[in-house]
Coordinates of C-alpha atoms (C1' of nucleotides) in Angstrom, one line a residue:
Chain A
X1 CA 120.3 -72.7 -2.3
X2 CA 120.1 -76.2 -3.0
X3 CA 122.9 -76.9 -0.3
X4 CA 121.6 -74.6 2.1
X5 CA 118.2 -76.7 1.8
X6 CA 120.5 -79.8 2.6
X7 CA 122.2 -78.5 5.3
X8 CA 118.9 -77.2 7.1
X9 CA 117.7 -80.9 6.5
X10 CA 120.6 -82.1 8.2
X11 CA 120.4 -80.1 11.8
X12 CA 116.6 -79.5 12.5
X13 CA 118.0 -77.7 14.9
X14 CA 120.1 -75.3 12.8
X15 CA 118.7 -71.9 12.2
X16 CA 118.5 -72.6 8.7
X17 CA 115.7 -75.5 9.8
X18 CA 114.1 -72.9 12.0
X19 CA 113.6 -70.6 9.6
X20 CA 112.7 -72.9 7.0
X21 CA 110.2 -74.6 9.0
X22 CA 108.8 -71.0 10.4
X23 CA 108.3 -70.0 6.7
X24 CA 106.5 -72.4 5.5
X25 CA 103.9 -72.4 8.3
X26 CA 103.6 -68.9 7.4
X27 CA 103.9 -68.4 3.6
X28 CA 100.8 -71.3 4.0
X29 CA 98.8 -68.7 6.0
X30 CA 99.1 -65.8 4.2
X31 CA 100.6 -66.6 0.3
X32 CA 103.4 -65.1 -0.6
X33 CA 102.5 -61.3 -1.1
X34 CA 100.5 -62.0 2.7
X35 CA 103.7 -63.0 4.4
X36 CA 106.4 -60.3 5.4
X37 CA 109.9 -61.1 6.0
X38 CA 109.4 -59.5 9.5
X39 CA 106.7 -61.8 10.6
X40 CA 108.6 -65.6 10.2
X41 CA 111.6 -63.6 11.4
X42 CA 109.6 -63.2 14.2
X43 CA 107.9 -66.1 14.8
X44 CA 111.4 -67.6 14.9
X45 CA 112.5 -64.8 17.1
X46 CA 115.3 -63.5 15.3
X47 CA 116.6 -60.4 13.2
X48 CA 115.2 -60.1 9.9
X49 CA 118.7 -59.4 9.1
X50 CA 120.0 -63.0 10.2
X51 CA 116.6 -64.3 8.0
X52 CA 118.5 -63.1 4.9
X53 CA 121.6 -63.8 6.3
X54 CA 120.6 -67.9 6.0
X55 CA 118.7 -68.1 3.1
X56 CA 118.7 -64.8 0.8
X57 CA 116.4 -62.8 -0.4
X58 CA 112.4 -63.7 0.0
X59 CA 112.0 -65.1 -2.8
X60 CA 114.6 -67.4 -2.6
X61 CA 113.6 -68.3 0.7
X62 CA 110.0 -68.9 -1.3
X63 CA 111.5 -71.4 -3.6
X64 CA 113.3 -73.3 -0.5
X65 CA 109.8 -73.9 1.5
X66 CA 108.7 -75.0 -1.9
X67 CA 111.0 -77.5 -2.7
X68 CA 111.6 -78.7 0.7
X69 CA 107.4 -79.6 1.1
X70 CA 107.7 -81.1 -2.1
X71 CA 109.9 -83.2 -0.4
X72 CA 108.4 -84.4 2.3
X73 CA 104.7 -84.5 -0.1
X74 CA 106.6 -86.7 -2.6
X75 CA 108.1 -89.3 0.0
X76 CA 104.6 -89.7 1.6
X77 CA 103.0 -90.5 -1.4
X78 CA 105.8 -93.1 -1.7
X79 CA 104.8 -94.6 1.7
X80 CA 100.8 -94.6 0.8
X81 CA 101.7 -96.5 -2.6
X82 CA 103.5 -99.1 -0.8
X83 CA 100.9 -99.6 1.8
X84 CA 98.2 -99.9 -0.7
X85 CA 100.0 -102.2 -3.1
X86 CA 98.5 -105.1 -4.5
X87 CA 95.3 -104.4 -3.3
X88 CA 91.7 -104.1 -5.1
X89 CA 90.8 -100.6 -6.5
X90 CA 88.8 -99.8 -3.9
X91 CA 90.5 -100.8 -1.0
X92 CA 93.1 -99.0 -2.6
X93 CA 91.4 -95.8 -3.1
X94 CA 90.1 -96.1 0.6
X95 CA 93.3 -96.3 2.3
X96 CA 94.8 -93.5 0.0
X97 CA 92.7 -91.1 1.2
X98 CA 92.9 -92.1 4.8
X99 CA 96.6 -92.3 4.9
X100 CA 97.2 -89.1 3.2
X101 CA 94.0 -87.0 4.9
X102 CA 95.9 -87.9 8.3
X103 CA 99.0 -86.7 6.8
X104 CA 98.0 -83.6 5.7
X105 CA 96.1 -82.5 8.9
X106 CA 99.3 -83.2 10.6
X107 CA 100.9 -80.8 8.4
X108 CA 98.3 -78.6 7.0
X109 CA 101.0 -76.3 5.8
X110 CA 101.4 -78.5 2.8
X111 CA 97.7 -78.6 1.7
X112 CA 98.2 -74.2 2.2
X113 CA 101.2 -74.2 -0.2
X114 CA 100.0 -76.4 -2.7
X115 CA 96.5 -74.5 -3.0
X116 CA 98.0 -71.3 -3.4
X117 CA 100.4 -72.2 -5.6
X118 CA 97.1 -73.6 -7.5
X119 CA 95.1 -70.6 -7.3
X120 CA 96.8 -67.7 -6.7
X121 CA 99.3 -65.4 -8.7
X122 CA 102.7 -64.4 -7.4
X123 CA 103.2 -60.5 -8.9
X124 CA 107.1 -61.5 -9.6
X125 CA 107.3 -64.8 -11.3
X126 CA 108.7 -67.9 -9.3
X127 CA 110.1 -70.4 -11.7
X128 CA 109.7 -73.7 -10.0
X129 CA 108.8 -77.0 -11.3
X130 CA 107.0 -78.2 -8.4
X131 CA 106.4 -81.6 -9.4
X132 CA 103.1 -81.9 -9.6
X133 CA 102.4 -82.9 -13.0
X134 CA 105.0 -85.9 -11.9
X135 CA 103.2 -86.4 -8.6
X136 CA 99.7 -86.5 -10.5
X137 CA 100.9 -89.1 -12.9
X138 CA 102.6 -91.3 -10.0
X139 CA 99.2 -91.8 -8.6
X140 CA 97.2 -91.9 -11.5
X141 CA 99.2 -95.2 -12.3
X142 CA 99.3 -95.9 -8.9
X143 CA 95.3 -96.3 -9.1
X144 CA 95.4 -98.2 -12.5
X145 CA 94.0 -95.3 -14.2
X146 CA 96.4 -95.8 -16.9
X147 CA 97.8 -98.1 -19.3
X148 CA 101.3 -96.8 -20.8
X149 CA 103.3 -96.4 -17.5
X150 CA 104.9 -93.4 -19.6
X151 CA 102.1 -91.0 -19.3
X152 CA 98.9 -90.5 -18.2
X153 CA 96.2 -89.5 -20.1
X154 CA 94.3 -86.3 -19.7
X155 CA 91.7 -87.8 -18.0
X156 CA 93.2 -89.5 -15.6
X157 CA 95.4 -86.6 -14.7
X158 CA 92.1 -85.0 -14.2
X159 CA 90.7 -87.6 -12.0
X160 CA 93.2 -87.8 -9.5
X161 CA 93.5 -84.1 -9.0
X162 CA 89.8 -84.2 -8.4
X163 CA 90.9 -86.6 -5.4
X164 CA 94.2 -84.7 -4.3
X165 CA 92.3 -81.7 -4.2
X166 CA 89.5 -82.5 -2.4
X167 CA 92.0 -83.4 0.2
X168 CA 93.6 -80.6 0.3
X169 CA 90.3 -78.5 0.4
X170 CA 89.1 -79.8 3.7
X171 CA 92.6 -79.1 5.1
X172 CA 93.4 -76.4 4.1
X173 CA 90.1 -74.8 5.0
X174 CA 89.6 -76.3 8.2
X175 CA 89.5 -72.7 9.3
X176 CA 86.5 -71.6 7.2
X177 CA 84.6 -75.0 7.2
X178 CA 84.7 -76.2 10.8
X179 CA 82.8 -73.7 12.2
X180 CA 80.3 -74.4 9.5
X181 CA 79.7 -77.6 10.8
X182 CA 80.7 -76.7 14.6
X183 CA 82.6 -80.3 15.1
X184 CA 86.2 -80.3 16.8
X185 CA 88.8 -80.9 15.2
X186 CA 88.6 -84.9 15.7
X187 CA 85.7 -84.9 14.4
X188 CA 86.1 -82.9 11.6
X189 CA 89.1 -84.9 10.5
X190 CA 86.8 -88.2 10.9
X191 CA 84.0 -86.8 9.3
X192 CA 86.4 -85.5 6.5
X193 CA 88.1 -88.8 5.9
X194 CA 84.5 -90.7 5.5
X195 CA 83.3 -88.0 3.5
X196 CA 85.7 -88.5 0.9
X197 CA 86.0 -91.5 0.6
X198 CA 82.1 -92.0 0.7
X199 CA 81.8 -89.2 -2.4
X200 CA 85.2 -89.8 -4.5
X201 CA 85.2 -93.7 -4.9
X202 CA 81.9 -95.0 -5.9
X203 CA 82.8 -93.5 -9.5
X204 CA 86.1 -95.6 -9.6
X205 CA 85.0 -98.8 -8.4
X206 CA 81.7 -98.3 -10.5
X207 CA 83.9 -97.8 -13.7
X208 CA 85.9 -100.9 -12.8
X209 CA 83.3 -103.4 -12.5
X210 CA 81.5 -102.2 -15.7
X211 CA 85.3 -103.1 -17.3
X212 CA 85.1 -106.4 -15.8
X213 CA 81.9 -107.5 -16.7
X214 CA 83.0 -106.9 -20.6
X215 CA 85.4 -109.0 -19.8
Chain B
X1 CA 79.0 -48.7 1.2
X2 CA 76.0 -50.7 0.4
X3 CA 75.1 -47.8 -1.2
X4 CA 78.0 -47.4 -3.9
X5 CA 77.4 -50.7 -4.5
X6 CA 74.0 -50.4 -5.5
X7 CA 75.0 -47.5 -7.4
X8 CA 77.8 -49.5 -9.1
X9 CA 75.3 -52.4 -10.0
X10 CA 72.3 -49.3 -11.3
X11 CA 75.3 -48.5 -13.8
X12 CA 77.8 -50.6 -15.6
X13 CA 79.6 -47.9 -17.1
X14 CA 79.6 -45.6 -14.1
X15 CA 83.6 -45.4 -12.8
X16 CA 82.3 -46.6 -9.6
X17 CA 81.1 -50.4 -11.6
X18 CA 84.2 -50.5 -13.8
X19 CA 86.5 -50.2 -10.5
X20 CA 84.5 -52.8 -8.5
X21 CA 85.2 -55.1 -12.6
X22 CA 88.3 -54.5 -12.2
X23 CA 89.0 -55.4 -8.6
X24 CA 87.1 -58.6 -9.0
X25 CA 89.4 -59.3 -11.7
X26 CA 92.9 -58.4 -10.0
X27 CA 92.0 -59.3 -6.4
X28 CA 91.2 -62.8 -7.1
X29 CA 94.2 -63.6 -9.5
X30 CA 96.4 -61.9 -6.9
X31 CA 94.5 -62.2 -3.2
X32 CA 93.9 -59.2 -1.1
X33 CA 98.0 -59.0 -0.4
X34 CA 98.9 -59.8 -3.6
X35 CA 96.9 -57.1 -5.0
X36 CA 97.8 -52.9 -4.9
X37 CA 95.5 -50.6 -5.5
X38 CA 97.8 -48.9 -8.1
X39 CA 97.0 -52.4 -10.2
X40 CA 93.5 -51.8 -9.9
X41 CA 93.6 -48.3 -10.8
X42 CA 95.8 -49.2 -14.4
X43 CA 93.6 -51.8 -15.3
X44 CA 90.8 -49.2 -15.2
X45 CA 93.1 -46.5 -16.4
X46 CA 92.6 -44.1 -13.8
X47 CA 94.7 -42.7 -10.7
X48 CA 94.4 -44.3 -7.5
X49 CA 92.8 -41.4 -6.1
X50 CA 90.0 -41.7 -7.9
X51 CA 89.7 -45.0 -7.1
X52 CA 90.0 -44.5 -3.2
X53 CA 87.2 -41.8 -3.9
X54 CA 84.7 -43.9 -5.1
X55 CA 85.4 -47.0 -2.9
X56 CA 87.0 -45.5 0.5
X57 CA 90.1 -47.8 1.5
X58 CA 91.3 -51.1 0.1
X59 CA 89.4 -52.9 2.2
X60 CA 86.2 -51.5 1.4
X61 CA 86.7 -52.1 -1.7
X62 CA 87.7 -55.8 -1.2
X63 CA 84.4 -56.3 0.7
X64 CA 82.4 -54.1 -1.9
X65 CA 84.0 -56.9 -4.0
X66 CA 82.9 -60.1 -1.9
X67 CA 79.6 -59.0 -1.4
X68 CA 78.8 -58.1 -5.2
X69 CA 80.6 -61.5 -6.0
X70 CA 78.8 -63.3 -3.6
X71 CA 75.8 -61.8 -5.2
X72 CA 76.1 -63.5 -8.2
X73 CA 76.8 -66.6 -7.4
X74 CA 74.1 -66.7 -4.9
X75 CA 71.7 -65.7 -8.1
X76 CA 73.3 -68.2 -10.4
X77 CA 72.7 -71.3 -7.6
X78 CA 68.7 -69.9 -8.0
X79 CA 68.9 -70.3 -11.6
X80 CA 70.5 -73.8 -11.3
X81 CA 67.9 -75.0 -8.6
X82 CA 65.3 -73.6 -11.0
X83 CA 66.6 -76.0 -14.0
X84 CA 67.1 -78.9 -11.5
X85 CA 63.9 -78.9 -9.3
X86 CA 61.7 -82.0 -9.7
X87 CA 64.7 -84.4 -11.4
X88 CA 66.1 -87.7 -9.9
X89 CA 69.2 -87.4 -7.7
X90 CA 72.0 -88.4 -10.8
X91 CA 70.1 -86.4 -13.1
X92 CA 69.9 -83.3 -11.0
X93 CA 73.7 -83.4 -9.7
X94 CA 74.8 -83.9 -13.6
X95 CA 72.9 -80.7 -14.6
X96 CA 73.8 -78.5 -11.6
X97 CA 77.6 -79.8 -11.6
X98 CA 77.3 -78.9 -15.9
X99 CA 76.0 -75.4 -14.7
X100 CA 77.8 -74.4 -12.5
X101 CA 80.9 -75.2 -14.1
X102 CA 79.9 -73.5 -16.9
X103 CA 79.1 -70.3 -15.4
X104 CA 82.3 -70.4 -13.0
X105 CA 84.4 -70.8 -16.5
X106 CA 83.0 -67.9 -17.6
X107 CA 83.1 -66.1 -14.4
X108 CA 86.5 -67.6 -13.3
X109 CA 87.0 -64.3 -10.6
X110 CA 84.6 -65.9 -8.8
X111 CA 86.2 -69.0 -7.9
X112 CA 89.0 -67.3 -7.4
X113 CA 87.6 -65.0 -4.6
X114 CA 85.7 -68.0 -3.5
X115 CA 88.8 -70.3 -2.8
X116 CA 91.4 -67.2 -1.5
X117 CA 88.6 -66.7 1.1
X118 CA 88.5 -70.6 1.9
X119 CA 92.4 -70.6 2.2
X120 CA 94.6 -67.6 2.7
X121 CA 94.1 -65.5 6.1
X122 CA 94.5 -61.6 5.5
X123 CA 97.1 -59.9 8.1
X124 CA 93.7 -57.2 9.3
X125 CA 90.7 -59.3 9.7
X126 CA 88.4 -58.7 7.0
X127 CA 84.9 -59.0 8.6
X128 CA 82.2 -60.6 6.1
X129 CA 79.7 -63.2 6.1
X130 CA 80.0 -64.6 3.1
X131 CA 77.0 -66.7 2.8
X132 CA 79.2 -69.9 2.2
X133 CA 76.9 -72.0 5.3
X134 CA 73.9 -70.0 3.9
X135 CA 74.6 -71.6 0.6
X136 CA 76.0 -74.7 0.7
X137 CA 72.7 -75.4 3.1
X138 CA 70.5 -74.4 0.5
X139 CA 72.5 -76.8 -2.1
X140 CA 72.1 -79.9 0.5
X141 CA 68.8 -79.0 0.4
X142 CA 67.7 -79.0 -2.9
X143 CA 70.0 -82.5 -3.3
X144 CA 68.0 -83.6 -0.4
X145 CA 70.6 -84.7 1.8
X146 CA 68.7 -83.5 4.6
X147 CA 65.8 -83.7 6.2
X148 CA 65.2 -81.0 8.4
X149 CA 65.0 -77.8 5.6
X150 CA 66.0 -75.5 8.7
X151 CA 69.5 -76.8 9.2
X152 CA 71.1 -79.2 7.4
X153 CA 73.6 -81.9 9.6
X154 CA 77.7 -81.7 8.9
X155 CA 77.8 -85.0 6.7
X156 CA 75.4 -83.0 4.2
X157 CA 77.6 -80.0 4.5
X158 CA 80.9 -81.2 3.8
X159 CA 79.6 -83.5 1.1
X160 CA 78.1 -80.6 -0.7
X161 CA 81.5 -78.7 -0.3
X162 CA 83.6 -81.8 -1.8
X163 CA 81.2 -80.8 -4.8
X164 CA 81.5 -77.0 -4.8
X165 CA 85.1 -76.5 -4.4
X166 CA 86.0 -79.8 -6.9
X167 CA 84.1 -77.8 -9.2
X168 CA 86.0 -74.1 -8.0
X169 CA 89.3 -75.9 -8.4
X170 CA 89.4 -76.7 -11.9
X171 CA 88.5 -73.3 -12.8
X172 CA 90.7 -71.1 -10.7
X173 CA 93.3 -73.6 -11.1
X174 CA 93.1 -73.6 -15.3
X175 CA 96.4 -71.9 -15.7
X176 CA 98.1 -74.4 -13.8
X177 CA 96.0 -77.4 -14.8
X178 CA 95.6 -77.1 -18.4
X179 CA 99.4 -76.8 -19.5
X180 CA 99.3 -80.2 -17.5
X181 CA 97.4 -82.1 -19.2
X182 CA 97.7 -79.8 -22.8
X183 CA 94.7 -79.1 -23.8
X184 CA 92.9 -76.2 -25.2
X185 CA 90.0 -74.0 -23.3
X186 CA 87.5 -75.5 -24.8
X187 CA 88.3 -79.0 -24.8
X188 CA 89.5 -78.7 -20.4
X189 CA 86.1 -77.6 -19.9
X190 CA 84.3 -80.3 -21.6
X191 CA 86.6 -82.9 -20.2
X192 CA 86.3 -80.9 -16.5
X193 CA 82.5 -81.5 -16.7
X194 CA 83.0 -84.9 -17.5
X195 CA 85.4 -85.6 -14.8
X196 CA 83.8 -84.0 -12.0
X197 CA 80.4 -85.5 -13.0
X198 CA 82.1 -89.0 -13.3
X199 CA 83.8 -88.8 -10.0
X200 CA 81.7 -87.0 -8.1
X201 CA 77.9 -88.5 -8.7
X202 CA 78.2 -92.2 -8.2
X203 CA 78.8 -92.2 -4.5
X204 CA 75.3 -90.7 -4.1
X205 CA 73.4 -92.4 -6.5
X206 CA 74.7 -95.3 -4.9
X207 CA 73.5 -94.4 -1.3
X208 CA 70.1 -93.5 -2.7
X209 CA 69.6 -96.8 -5.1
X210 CA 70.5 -98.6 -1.0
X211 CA 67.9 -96.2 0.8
X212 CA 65.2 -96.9 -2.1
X213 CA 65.8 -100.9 -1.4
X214 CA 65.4 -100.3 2.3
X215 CA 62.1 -99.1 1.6
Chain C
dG1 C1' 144.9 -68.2 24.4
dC2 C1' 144.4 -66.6 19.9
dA3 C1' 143.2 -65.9 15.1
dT4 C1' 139.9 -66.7 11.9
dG5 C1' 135.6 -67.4 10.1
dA6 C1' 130.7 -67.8 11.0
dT7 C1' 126.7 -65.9 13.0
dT8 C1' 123.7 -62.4 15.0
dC9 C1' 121.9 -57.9 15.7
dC10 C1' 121.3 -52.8 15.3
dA11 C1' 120.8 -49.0 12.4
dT12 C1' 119.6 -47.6 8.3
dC13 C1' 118.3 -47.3 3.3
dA14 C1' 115.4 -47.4 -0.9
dT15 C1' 111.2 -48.8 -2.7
dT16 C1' 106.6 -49.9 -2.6
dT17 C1' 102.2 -49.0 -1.1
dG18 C1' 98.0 -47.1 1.0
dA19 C1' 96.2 -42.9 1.5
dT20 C1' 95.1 -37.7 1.3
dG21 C1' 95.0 -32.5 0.3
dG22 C1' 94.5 -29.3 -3.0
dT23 C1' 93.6 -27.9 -7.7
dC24 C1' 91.0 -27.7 -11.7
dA25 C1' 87.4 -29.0 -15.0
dA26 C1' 83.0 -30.8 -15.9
dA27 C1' 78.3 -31.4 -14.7
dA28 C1' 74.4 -30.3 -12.2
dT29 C1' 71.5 -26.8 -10.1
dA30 C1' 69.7 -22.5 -9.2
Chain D
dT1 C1' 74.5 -17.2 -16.4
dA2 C1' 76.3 -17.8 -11.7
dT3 C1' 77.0 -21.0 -8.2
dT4 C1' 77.5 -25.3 -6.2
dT5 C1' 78.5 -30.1 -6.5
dT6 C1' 80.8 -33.9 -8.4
dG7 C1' 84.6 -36.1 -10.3
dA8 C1' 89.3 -36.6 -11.7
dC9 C1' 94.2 -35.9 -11.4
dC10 C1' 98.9 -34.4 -9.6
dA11 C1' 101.9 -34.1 -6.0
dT12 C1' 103.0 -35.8 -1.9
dC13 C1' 103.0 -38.0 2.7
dA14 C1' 103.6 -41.7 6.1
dA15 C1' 104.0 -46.4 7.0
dA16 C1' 105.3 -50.9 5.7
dT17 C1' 108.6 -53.7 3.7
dG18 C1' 112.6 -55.9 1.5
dA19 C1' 117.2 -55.6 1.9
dT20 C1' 122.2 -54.4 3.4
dG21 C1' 126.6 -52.6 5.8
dG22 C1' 129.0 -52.9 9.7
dA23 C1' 129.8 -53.7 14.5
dA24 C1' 129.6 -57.1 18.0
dT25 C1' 129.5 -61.8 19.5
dC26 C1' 130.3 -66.6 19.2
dA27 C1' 132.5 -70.9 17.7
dT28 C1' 136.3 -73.5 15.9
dG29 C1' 140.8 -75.0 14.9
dC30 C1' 145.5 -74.0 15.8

DNA sequence: GCATGATTCCATCATTTGATGGTCAAAATA
DNA sequence: TATTTTGACCATCAAATGATGGAATCATGC
């Protein structure tokens, strides 16, 4: 599987990137159990039979959408961390959620995967690492929430998924919330980006300037 | 149905309340796809025709399940404004975010209905209100973030939600938090509470302690 | 052009799953 | 007690769903 994901990447063109990419706008909609073979087949316009044909059975197709938005989550964080570097906390913390809120909404299906791997059961296990407690310890150390590079403690762990997820809340349920607050979508993503970052940094940069005063 | 429901809540051990326990349960671990009636009907220990006699179709019973959930919660935000009503801003946000993360800990189905409704579509339209504007207004509210008690403005709404659902994420995500960051029940809840109040309460305290200089 | 392998689709299967009819026992009612 | 109503289960159905075999088509290298 690992070299049919790497061929896909190769030729977004390919069927194998077709499918891949058809899947994981759908097993983001509807979970796992939600989405039918027959509906990315589909959406892609093609036989179910050619579906498994490429990539399996649906579980391993699962596991591909998985590791392939890992991916893509994993080299954007890389690009927010170097824009951000050297800066003060704040600043920092500002731009993260900026960057990354703009990201998301331009591929929502990322913020979907990642909440339901969060929150919802698969009946069959899928054994996948998903990177996340790797991911969550990148940033955490990113934000100077940590002093042994090695690894983070719990609360810091804890801190930055309070942030992650609050992105990936507003994205993901851009469906449910926006008609709560009846803004389009501009809007709501503005509104979104300022909300954040008005709510999740004051207790950072608080923190950080008791520290320095003690110094 | 609002009528088995009310016959449900009259009596806990009738079969028509331990089905609705049950669902709650299994539909929010699994989502509405994920779960089959044939896992409701073991976990009560019945046949699943006893359970499509009491509660009609799947989907009744899913929205039997959403409103009885949405019940409770609705009641446990009264109990919290109760405890809350008359504090300072910091004071009352530490209190209701200690609440409400205690009850949700001990009610963890509810998140979990609460967040599969936020970010999973169902294939048949499921038709429900869900008193999610309802109560996220009357939570801006009692934070007074608004002014006008009839409707409260999106900046108020979304910043009450960053709160709800950073609260709802830690507690339907526990089984894929906690191994993260290895700790025990008891000591992730504590150290959830203290998180979510750290991060989460300084932005407003911060606004109000500018408003209160205005004046 | 031709042979070989890769790709796609059609037809079909087996299993899962939502749902129901009919039977029987228990409980309520007369 | 006799009768009706309610509640539970067994057997079974129909549709949905994951999956596959095999034929047909297309592409590629010779």
């Amino acid at each position: 599987m690992r070299t049919a994901l790497e061929k896909a990447r190769k030729d977004p063109e390919s069927m194998k990137a077709r499918i891949l990419a058809a899947a994981r706008g759908v097993f983001g909609e509807y979970g796992f159990h939600g989405t039918t073979t027959r509906m990315i087949a589909k959406k892609v316009g093609i036989d179910i039979s050619t579906l498994h044909y490429h990539w399996g059975d649906k579980k391993d197709l699962f596991e591909a959408v998985i590791l392939d938005m890992n991916r893509d989550l994993g080299r954007e964080l890389i690009e927010v961390e170097k824009s951000i570097h050297g800066r003060p906390l704040g600043e920092r913390m500002k731009i993260a959620i900026a960057m990354t809120t703009d990201y998301l909404f331009a591929h929502p299906e990322i913020s979907n995967l990642v909440l339901h791997r969060y929150f919802s059961k698969t009946r069959h296990e899928v054994n996948l690492d998903f990177k996340v407690t790797e991911f969550t310890g990148d940033i955490a150390r990113s934000m100077g929430l940590t002093t042994d590079p090695k690894k983070t403690p719990p609360q810091g762990m804890l801190e930055v998924l309070t942030v992650m997820n609050g992105i990936h809340n507003f994205v993901s349920g851009e469906n449910f919330f926006r008609p709560m607050v009846k803004l389009d979508r501009e809007e709501y993503i503005t509104m979104v980006k300022e909300t954040l970052q008005f709510v999740l940094i004051a207790g950072f940069t608080n923190r950080e300037g008791k520290e320095l005063q003690k110094v």
